[in-house]
Each structure stands twice: as structure tokens, then as C-alpha cells.
PDB file of C-alpha atoms in Angstrom:
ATOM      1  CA  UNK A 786      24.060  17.615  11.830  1.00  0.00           C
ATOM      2  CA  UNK A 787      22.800  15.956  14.791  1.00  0.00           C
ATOM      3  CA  UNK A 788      23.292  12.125  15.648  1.00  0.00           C
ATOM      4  CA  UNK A 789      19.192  12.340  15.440  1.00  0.00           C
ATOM      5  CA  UNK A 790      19.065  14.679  12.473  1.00  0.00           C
ATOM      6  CA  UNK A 791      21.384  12.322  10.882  1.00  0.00           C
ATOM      7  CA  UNK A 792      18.652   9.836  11.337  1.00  0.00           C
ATOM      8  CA  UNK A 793      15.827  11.351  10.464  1.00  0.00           C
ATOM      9  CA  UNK A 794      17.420  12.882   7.207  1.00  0.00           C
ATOM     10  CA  UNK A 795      18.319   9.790   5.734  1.00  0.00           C
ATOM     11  CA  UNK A 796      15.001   8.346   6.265  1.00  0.00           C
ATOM     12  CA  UNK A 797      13.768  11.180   4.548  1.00  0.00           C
ATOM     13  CA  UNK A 798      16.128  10.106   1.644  1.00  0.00           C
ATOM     14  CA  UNK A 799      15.150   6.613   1.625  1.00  0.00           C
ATOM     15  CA  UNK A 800      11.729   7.705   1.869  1.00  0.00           C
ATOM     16  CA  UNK A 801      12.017  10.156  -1.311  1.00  0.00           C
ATOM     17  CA  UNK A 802      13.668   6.871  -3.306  1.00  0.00           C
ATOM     18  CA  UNK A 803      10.696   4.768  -2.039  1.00  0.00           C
ATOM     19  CA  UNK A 804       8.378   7.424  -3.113  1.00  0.00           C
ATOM     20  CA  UNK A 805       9.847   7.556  -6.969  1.00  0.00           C
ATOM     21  CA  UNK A 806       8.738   4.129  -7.148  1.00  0.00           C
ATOM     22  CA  UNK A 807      12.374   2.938  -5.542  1.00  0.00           C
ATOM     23  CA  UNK A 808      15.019   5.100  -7.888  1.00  0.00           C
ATOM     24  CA  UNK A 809      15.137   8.800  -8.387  1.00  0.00           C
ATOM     25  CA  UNK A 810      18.043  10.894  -9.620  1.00  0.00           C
ATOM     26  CA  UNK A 811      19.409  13.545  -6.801  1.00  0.00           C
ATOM     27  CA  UNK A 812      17.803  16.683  -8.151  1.00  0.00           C
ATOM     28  CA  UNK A 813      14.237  14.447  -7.815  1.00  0.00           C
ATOM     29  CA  UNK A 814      15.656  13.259  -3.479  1.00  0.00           C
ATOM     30  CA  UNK A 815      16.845  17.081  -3.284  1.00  0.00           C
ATOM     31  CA  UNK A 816      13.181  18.266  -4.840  1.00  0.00           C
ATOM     32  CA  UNK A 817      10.789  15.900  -2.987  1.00  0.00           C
ATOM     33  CA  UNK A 818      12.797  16.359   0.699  1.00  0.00           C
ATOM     34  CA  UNK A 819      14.165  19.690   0.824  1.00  0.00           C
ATOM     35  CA  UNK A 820      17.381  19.013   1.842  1.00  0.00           C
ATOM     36  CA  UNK A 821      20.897  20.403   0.557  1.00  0.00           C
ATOM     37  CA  UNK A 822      22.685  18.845  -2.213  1.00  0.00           C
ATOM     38  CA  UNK A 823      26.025  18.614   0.102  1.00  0.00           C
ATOM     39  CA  UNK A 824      23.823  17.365   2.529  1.00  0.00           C
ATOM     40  CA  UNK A 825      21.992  14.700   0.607  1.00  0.00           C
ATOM     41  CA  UNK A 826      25.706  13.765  -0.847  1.00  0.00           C
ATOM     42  CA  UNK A 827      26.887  12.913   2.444  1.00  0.00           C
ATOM     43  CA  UNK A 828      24.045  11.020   3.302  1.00  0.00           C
ATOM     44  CA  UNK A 829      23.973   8.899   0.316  1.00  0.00           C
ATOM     45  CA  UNK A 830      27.558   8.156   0.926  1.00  0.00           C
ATOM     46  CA  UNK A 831      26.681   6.252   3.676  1.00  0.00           C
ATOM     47  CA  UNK A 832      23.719   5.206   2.603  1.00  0.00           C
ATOM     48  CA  UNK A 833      25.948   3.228  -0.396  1.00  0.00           C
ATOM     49  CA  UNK A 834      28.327   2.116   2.368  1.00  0.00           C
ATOM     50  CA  UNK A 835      25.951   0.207   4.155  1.00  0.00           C
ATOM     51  CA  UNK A 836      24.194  -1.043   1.322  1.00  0.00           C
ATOM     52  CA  UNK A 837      20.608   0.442   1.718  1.00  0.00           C
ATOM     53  CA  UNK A 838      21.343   2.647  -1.293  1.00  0.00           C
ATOM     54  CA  UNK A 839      23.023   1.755  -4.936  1.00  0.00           C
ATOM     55  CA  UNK A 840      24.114   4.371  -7.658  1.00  0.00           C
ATOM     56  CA  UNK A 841      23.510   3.123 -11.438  1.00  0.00           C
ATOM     57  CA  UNK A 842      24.838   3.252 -14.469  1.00  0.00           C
ATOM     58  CA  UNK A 843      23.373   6.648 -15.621  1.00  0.00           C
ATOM     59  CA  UNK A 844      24.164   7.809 -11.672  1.00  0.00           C
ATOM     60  CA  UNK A 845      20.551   8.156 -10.519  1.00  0.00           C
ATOM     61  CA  UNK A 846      19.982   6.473  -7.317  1.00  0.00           C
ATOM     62  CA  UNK A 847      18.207   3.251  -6.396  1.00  0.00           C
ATOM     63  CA  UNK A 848      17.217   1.680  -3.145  1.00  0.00           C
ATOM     64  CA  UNK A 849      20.142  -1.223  -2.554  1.00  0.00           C
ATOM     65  CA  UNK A 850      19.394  -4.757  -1.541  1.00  0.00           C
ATOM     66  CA  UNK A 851      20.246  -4.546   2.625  1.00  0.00           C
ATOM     67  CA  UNK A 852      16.918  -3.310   2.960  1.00  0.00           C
ATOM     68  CA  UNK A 853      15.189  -6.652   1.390  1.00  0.00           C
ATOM     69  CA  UNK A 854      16.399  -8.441   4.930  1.00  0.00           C
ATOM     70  CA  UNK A 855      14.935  -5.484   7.169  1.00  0.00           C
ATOM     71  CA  UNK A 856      11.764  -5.648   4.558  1.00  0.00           C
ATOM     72  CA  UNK A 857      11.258  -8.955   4.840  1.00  0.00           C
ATOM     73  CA  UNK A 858      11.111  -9.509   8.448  1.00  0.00           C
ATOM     74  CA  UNK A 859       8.990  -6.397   8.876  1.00  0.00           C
ATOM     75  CA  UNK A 860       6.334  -7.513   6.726  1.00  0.00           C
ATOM     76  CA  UNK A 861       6.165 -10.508   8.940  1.00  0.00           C
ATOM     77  CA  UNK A 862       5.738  -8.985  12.174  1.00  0.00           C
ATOM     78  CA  UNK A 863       3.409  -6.527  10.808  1.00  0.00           C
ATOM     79  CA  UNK A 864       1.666  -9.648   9.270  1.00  0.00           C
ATOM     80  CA  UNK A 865       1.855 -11.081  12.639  1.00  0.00           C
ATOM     81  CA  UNK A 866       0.471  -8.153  14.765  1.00  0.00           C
ATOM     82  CA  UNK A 867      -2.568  -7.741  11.662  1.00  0.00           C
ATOM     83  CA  UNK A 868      -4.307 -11.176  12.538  1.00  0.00           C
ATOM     84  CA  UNK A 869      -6.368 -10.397  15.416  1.00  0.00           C
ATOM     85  CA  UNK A 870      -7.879  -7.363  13.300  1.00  0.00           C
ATOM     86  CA  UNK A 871      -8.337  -9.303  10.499  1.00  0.00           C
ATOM     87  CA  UNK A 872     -10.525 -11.461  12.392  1.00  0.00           C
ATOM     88  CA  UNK A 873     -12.015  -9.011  13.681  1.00  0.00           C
ATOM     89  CA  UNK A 874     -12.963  -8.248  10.078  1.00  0.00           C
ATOM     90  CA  UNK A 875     -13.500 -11.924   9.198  1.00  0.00           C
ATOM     91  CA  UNK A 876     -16.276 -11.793  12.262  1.00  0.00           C
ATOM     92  CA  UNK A 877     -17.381  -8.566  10.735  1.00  0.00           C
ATOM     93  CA  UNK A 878     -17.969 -10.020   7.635  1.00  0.00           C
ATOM     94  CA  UNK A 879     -17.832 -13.455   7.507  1.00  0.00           C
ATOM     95  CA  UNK A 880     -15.503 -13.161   4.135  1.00  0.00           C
ATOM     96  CA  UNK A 881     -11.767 -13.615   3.822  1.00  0.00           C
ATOM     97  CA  UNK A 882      -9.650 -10.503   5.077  1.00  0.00           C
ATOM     98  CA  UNK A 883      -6.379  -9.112   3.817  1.00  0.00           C
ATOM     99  CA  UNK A 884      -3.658  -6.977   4.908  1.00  0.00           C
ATOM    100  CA  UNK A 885      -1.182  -5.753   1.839  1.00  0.00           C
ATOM    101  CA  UNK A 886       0.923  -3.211   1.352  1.00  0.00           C
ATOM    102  CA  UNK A 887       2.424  -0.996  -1.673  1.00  0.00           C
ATOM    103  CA  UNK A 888       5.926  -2.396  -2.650  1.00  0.00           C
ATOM    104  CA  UNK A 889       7.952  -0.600  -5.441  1.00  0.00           C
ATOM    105  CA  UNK A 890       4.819  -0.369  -7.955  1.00  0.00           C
ATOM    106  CA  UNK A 891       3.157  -3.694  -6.686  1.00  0.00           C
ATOM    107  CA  UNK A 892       1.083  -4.884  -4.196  1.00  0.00           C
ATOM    108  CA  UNK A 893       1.890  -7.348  -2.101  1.00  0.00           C
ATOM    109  CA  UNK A 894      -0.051  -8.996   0.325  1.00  0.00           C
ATOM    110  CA  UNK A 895       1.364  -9.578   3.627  1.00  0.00           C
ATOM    111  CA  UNK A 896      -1.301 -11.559   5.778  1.00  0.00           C
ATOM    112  CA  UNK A 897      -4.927 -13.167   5.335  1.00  0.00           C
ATOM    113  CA  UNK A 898      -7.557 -14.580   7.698  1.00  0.00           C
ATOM    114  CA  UNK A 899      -9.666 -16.736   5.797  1.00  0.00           C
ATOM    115  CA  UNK A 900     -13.586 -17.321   5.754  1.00  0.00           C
ATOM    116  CA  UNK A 901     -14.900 -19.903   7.815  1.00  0.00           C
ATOM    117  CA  UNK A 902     -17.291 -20.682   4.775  1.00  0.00           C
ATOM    118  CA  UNK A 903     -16.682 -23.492   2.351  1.00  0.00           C
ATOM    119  CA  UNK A 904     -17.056 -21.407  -0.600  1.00  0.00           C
ATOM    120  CA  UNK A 905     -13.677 -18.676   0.443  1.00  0.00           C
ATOM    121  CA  UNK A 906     -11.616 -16.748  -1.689  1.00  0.00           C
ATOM    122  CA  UNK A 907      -7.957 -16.786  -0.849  1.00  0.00           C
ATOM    123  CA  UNK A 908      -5.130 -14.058  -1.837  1.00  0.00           C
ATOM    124  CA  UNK A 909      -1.660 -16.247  -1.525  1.00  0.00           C
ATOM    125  CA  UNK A 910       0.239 -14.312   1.358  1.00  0.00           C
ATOM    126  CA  UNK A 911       3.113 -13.044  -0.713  1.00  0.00           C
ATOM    127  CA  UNK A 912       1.449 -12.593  -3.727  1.00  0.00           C
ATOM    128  CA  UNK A 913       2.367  -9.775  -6.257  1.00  0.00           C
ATOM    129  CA  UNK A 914      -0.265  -7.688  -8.005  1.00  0.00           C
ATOM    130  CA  UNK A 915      -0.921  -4.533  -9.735  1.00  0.00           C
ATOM    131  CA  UNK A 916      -2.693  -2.018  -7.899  1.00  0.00           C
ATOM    132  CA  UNK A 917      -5.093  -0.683 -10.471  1.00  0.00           C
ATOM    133  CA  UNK A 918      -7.575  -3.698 -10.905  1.00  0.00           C
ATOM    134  CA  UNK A 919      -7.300  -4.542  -6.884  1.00  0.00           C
ATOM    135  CA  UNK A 920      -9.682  -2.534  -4.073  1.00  0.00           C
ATOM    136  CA  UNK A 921      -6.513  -2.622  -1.981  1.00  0.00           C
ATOM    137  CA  UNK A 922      -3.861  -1.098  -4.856  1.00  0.00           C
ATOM    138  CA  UNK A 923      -6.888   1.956  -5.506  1.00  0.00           C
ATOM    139  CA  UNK A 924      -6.543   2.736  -1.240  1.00  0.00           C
ATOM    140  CA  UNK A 925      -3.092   2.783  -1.525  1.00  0.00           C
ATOM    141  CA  UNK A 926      -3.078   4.565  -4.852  1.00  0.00           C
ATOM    142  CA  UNK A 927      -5.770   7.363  -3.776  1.00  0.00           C
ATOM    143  CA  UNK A 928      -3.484   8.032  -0.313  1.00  0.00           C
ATOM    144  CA  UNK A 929      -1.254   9.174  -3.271  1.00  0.00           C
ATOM    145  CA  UNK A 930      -1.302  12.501  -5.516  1.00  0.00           C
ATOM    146  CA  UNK A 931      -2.595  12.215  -8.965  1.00  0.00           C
ATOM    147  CA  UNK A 932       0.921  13.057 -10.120  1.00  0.00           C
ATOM    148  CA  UNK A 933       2.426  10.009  -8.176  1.00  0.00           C
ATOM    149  CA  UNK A 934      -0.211   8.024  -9.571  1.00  0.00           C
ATOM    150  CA  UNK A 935       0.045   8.689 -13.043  1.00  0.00           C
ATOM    151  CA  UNK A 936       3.894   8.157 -12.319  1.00  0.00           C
ATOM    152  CA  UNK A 937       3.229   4.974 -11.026  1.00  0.00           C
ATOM    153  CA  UNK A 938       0.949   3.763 -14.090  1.00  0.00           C
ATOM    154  CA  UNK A 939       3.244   5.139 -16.721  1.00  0.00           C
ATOM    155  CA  UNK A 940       5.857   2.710 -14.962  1.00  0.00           C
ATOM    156  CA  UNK A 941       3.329   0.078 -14.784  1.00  0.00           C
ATOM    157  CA  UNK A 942       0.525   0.205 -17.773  1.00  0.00           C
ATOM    158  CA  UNK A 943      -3.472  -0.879 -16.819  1.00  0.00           C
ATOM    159  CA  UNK A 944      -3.284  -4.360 -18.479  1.00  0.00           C
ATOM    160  CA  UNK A 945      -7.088  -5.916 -18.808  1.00  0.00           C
ATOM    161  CA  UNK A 946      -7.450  -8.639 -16.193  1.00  0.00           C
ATOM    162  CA  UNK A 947     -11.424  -9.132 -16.913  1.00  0.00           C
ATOM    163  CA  UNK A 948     -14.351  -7.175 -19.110  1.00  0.00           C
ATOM    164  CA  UNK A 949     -14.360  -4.924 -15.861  1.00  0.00           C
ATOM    165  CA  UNK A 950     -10.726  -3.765 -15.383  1.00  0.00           C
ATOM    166  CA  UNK A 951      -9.802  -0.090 -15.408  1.00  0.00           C
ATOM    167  CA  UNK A 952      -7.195   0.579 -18.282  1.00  0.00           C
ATOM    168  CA  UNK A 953      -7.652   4.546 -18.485  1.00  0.00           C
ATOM    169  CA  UNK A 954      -5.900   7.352 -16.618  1.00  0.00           C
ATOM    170  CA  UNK A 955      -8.533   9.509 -16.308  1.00  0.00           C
ATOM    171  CA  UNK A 956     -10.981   6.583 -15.299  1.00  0.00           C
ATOM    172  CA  UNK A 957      -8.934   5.752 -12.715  1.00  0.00           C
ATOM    173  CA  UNK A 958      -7.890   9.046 -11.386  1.00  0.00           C
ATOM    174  CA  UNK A 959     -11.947   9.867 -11.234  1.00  0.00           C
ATOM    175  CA  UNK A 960     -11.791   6.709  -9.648  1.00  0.00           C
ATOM    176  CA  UNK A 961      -9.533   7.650  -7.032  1.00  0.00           C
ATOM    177  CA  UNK A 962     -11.891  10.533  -6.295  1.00  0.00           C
ATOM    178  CA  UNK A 963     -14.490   8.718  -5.258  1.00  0.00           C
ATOM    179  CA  UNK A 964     -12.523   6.156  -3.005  1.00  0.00           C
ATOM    180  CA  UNK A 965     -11.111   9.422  -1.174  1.00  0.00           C
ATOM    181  CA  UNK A 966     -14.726  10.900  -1.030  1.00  0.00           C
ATOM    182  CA  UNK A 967     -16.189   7.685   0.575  1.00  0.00           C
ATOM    183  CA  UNK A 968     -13.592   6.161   2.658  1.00  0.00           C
ATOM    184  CA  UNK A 969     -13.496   2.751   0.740  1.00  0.00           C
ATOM    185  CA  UNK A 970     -12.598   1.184  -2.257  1.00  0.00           C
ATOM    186  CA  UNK A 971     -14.368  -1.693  -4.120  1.00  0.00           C
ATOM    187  CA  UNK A 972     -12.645  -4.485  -6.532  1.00  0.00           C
ATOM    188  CA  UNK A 973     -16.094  -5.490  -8.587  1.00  0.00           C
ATOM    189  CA  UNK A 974     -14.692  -8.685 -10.258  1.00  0.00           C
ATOM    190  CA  UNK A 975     -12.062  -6.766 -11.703  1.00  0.00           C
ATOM    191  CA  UNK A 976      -9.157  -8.627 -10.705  1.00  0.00           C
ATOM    192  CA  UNK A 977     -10.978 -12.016 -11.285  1.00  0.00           C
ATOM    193  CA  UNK A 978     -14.517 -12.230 -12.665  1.00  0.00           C
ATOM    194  CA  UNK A 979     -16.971 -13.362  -9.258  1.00  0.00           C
ATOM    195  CA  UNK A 980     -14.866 -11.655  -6.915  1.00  0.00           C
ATOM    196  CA  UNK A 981     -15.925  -8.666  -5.031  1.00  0.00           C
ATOM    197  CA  UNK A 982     -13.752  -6.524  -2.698  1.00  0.00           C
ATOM    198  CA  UNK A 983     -13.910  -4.081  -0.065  1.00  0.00           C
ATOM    199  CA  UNK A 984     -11.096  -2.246   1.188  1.00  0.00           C
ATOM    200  CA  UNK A 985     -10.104   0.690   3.435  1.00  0.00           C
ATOM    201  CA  UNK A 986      -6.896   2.240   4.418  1.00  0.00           C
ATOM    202  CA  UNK A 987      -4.442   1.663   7.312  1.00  0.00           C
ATOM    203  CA  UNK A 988      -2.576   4.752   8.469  1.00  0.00           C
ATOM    204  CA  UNK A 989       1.091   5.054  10.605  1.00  0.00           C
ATOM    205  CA  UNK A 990       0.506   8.411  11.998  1.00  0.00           C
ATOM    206  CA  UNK A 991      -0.195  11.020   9.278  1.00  0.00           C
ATOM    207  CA  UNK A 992       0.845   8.287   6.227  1.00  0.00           C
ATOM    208  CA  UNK A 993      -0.822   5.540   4.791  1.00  0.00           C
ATOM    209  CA  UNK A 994       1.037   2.596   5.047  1.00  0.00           C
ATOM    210  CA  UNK A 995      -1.215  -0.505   4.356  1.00  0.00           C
ATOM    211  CA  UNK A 996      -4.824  -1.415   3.311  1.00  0.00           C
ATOM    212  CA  UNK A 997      -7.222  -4.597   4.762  1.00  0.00           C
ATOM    213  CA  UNK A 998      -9.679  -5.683   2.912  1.00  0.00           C
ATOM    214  CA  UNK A 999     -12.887  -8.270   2.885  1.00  0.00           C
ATOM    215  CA  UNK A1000     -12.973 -10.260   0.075  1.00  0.00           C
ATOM    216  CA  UNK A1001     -15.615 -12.744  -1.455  1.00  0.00           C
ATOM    217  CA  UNK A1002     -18.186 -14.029  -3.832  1.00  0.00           C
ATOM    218  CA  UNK A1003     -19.584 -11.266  -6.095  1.00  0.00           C
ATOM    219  CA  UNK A1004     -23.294 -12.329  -4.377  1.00  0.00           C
ATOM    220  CA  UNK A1005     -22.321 -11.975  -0.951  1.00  0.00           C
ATOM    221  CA  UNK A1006     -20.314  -8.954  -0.778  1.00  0.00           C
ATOM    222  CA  UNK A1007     -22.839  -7.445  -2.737  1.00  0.00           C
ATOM    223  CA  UNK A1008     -25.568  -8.418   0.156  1.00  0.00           C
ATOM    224  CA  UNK A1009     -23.490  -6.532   2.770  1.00  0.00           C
ATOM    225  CA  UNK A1010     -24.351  -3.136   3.656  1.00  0.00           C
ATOM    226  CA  UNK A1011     -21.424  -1.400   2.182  1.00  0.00           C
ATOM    227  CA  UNK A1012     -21.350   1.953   3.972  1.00  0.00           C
ATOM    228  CA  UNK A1013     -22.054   0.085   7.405  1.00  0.00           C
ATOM    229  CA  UNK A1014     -19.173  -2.328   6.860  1.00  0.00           C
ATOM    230  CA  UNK A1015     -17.084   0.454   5.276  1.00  0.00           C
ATOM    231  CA  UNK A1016     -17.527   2.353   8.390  1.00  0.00           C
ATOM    232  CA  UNK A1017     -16.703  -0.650  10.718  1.00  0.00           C
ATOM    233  CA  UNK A1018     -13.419  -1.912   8.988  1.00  0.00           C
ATOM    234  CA  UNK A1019     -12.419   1.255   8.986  1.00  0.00           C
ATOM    235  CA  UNK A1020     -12.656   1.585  12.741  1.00  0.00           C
ATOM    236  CA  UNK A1021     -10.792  -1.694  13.052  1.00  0.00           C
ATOM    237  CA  UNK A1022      -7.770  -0.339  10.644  1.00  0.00           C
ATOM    238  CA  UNK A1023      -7.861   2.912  13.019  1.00  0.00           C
ATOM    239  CA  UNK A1024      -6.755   0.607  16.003  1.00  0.00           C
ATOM    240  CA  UNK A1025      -4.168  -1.379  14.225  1.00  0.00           C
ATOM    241  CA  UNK A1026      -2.643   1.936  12.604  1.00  0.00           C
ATOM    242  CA  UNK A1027      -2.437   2.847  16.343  1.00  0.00           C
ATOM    243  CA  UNK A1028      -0.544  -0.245  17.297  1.00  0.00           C
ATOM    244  CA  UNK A1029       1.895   0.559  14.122  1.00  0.00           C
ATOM    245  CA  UNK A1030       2.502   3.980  14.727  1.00  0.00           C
ATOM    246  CA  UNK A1031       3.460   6.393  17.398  1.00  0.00           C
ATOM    247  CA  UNK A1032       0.675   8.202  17.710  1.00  0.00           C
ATOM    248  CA  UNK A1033      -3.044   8.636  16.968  1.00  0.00           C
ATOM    249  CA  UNK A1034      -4.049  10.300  13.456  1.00  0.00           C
ATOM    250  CA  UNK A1035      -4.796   9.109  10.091  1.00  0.00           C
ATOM    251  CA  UNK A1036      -7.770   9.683   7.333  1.00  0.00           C
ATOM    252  CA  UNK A1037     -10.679   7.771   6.679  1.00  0.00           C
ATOM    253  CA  UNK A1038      -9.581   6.184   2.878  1.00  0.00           C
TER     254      UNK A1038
END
């Protein structure tokens, strides 16, 4: 191989672990990138030299703890380079806006702009959630296949967080649907009772890679128009995705 094939090959590894919701035995790596057994072997070896890959117990493969450093300090640039287009949001809206991402099976959320209102909902930068009762964990979930999903929920479960949670499958799947068909995804106080929750997707090229989101009292974000705003966040997440990523592309979740 190639120096640069070398490269892009074990991305494509660490990608496949990241993908399996961060461990995946080398049949699944071999499976999900198409790439040789010898060929992943070799890779991996390094990989587990440099600690960005660990082998466990029952020899299925896990990503290893040097990427934590290199994740950390890339969530806050990319939390850095979000906050003019979260206020552009914020200006948008006049609600709190959020930029998280998809870690392992949780949602994280990696920079906020809040409301210049008195009454403001806040979502702690750092903060560790489960994607199925949030509007930004159903973006992130629907730039996924069903399979992936229902991968990611076995792992997971749908615990009740209020009367209006999701804690089906099929709900949520039908769910998912509907956030592709639209371009959007809404939270309606089922994360926390009075909270609504708009969200739309951020996309690195051809991937999805993040979601922003307006967030607020039930009342207000109900008064918005939700298509309009829907329409304008998502032209805002278009121009940051194009600041992430090397080129132009991306859907409209």
C-alpha cells in the first residue's frame, strides 16, 4: 500500500469501529469497509501500537484511549469555529442554540449560544444524553440506517424521561422517517417537560457529523414558524458544514 492508502485505510478502520458504536470484531471492520483480512491485520497492528486501537478479552476490537486527547481538543475547536453560526441561529430565533455531536451511543453537546431572554434554557456544554428523547440525537440517528439504529438502541434501551418520551422501536424508526422527509427534527418536551426543540443536521462532505439546534419554552418555539425556521437553520448548518469539510455537499436532515 501507499503512504496515502495507508492513511486513508486505517481511517476507514477507525471509522468502521466508530460506526459499531466504538468495538466491532474483525469479520464486522472487514464487512462494513471492504478491505482484506491481511490487510486490516496489518493495520490494526499499528493501530494497537500507537494506541488508537485496543484488542479485548474475547479479541474483538475497540477504539483505544489516544484518541480521547485528539477527541477532546477537536470538539473544542469545532465548538470554537460553531459560535458565530449559532448566533446566527440565536438572532434567528431568539432561543438558545446548540451544537452536539454523536459520541459512542451518546450525545454530547459541544457548544451553546444562549438566549438573550431572561427566561433561557441551557444544555451544559459537555453534557451526556441519549439520543432518542433529544431533537438533536433523532438528526443524528435518522443520518443513520434503521439497522444502525436499532443497533444503537439495543445497546442503549428508550428509558422514559417524561409522559412524552419515545420508548418503541418502531415509533421511533417511523419517527426517523419523518425527520428525513422534512429536514428537521423536534424534541416536544420529551427530554424535559416545557421544553421544545428544533434541530437540523450538519454535514462534513457527504456524512453527517453534527446537529444545531434552537431550544426553548414549549410556548415560544411553538409560536415560530417551523418550516420557515427549519429552512433557515438549515442554511446556516450548510455554511458551517462547509467550513468543516473539504468540499460542498450534504442533505437537508
Amino acid at each position: 500500500m501507499s503512504g496515502v492508502q495507508s492513511v486513508e485505510r486505517a481511517l476507514d478502520v477507525l471509522e468502521a469501529l466508530a460506526e459499531q458504536g466504538g468495538e466491532a470484531g474483525l469479520s464486522e471492520i472487514a464487512a462494513m469497509t471492504g478491505l482484506p483480512y491481511g490487510t486490516i491485520h496489518r493495520l490494526l497492528r499499528t493501530l494497537l501500537a500507537r494506541g488508537y486501537v485496543r484488542q479485548e478479552s474475547d479479541r474483538r476490537y475497540a477504539l483505544g484511549g489516544a484518541l480521547v486527547r485528539l477527541g477532546g481538543v477537536a470538539e473544542h475547536m469545532v465548538g470554537a469555529w460553531a459560535q458565530p453560526y449559532l448566533t446566527r441561529m440565536v438572532e434567528l430565533s431568539g432561543e438558545t442554540a446548540n451544537l452536539a455531536v454523536l459520541e459512542g451511543d451518546f450525545i454530547v453537546y459541544v457548544a451553546q449560544v444562549p438566549s438573550p431572554r431572561r427566561l433561557r434554557m441551557f444544555a451544559e456544554v459537555g453534557r451526556r444524553v441519549l439520543p432518542h428523547s433529544t431533537a438533536v440525537g433523532k438528526v443524528l440517528m435518522a443520518g443513520r440506517a434503521d439497522a444502525d439504529v436499532a443497533s444503537l438502541i439495543g445497546r442503549t434501551g428508550m428509558p422514559r424521561r417524561t409522559a412524552n418520551t419515545i420508548t418503541d422501536l418502531p415509533t421511533m424508526l417511523a419517527e426517523l422517517k419523518r425527520v428525513r422527509d422534512r429536514g428537521y427534527a423536534m424534541d416536544l418536551g420529551e427530554e424535559e417537560l416545557g421544553v421544545h426543540c428544533l434541530a437540523v443536521g450538519v454535514h462534513d462532505g457527504a456524512r453527517m457529523v453534527a446537529a444545531m439546534s434552537v431550544s426553548g419554552p414549549a410556548e415560544r418555539i411553538d409560536a415560530l414558524d417551523r418550516e420557515d425556521l427549519a429552512a433557515d437553520m438549515r442554511r446556516i448548518a450548510r455554511d458551517f458544514g462547509t467550513e468543516l469539510g473539504p468540499s460542498r455537499g450534504g442533505g437537508d436532515v
